[in-house]
Tab-separated table of C-alpha atoms and ligand atoms in Angstrom:
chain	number	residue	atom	x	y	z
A	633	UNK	CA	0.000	0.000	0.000
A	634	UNK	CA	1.199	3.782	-0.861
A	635	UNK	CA	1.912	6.064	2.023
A	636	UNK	CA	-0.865	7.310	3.864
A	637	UNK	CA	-0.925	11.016	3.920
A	638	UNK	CA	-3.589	12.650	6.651
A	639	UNK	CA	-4.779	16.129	6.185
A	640	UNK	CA	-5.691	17.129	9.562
A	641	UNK	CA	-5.595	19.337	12.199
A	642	UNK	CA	-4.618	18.630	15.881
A	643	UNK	CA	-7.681	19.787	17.648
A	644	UNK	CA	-10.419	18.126	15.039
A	645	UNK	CA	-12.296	15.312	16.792
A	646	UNK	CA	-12.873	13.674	13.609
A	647	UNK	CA	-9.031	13.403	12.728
A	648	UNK	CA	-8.444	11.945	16.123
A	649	UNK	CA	-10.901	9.256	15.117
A	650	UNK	CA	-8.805	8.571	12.622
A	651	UNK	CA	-5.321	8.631	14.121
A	652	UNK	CA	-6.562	6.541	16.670
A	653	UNK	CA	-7.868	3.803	14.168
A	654	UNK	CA	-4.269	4.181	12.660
A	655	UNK	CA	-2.662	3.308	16.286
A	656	UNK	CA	-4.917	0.615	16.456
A	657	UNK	CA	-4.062	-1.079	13.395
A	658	UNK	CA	-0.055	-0.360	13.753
A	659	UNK	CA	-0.021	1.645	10.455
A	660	UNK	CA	2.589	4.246	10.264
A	661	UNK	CA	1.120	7.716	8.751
A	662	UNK	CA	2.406	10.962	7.743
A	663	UNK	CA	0.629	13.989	8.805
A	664	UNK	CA	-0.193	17.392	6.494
A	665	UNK	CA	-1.309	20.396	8.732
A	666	UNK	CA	-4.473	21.637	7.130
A	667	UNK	CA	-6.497	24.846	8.343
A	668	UNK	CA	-9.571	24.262	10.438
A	669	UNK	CA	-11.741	27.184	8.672
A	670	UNK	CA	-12.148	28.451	5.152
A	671	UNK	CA	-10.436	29.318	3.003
A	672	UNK	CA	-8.385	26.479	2.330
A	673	UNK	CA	-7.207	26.936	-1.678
A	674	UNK	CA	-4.840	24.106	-1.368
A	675	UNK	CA	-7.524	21.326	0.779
A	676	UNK	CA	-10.380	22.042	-2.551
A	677	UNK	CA	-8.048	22.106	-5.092
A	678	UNK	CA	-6.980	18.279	-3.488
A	679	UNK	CA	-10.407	17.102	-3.185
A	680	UNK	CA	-12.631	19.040	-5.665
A	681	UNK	CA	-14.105	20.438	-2.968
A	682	UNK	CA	-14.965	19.259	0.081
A	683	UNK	CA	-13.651	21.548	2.756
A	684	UNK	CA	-14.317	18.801	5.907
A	685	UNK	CA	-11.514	17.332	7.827
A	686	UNK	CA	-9.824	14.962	7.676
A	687	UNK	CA	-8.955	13.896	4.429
A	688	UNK	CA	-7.465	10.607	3.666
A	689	UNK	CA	-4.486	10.780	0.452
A	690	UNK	CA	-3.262	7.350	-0.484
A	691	UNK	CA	-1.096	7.600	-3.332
A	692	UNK	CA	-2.899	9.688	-5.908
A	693	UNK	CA	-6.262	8.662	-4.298
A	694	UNK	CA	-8.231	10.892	-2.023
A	695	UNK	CA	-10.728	9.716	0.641
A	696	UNK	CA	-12.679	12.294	2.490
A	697	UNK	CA	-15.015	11.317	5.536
A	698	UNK	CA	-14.372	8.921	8.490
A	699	UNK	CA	-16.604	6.331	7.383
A	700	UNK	CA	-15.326	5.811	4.199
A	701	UNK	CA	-11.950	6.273	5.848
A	702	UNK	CA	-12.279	4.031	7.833
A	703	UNK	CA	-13.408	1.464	5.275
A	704	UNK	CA	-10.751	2.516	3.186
A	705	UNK	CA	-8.530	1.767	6.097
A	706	UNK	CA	-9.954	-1.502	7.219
A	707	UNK	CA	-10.329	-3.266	3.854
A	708	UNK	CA	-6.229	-2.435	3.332
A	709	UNK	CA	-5.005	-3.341	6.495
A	710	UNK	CA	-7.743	-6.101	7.793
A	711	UNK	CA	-5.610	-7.457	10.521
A	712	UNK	CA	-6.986	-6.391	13.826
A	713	UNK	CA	-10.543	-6.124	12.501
A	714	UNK	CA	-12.651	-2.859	14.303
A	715	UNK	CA	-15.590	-5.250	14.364
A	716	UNK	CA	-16.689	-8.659	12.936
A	717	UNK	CA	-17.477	-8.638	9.619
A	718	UNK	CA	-21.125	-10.066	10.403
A	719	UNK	CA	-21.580	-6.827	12.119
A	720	UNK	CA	-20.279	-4.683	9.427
A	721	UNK	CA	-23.845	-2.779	8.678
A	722	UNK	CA	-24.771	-2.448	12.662
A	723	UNK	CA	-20.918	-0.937	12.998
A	724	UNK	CA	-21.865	1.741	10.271
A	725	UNK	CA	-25.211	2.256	11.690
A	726	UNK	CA	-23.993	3.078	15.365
A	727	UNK	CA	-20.751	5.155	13.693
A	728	UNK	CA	-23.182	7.626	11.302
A	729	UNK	CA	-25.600	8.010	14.489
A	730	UNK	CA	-22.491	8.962	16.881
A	731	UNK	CA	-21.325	10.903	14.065
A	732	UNK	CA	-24.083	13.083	13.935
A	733	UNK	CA	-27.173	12.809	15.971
A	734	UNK	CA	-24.294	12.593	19.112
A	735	UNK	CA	-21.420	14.183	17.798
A	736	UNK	CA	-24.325	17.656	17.734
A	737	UNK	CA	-25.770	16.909	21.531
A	738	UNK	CA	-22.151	16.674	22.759
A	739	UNK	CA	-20.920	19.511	20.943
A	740	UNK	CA	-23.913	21.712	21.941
A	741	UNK	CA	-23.802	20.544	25.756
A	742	UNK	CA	-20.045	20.917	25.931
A	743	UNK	CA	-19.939	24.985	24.878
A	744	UNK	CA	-22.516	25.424	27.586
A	745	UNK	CA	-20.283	27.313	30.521
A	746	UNK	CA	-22.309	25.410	32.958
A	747	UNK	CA	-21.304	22.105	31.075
A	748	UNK	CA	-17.795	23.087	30.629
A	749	UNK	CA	-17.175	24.056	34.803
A	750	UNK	CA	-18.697	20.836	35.581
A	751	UNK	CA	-16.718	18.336	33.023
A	752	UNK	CA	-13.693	20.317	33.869
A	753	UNK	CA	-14.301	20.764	37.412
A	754	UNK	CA	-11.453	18.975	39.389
B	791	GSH	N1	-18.766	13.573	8.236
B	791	GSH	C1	-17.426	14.132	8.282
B	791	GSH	C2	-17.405	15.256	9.286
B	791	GSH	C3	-16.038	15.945	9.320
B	791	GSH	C4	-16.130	17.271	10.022
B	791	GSH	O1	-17.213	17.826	10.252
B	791	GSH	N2	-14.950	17.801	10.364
B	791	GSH	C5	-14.910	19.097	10.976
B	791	GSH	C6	-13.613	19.236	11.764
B	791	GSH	S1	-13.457	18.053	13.074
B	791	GSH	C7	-14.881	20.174	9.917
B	791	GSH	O2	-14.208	20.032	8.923
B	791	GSH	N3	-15.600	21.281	10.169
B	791	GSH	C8	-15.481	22.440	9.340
B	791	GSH	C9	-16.545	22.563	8.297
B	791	GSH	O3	-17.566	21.857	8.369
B	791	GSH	O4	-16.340	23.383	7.397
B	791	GSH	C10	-16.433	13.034	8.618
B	791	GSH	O5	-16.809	12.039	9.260
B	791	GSH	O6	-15.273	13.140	8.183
């Protein structure tokens, strides 16, 4: 397999998805530091478009989103399987709602200052 090349940032939730799948599969990765807002000439002109982090670049082939990262991921290095391949659709089920329909509540709850002194309270 070609290098994988992850355009990320450090703070992005969704790129630490990702590097963590990489630790847990052993695969050694090369970071490219992308900007977390618009603009970002050099991130559309890569993908055609999509702005999102991160972005997957194997080779000449780019991958943008997690779940098809993570596909992308799993189907070329399928030791160490996230899940067992019975449970392949309930896996991408439970990742798009925690993706979204989570991802949102957390968000939202966590930029409340209430929310914030009590998860950070020590
Ligand atoms: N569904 C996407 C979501 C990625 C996403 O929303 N990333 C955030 C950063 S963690 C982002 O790029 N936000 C900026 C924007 O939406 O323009 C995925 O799973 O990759």
């Amino acid at each position: 397999m070609a290098d994988l090349i992850l355009h990320q940032y450090a703070t992005s939730p969704f790129s630490e998805k990702i590097r963590l799948l990489m630790g847990a599969k052993g695969l050694a990765w090369q970071a490219v530091e992308i900007p977390p807002i618009m603009p970002k000439p050099d991130v559309v002109a890569l993908t055609g478009g999509y702005r999102r982090t991160p972005i997957l670049q194997v080779g000449a082939d780019i991958y943008c989103d997690t779940a098809l990262i993570c596909e992308v991921i799993e189907s070329a290095a399928p030791a160490r399987p996230l899940y067992p391949a019975a449970q392949a659709a309930t896996a991408r089920l439970i990742a798009g709602w925690i993706d979204t329909a989570l991802f949102t509540a957390a968000v939202t709850y966590l930029f409340q200052p209430a929310a914030r002194k009590a998860c950070w309270a020590t």
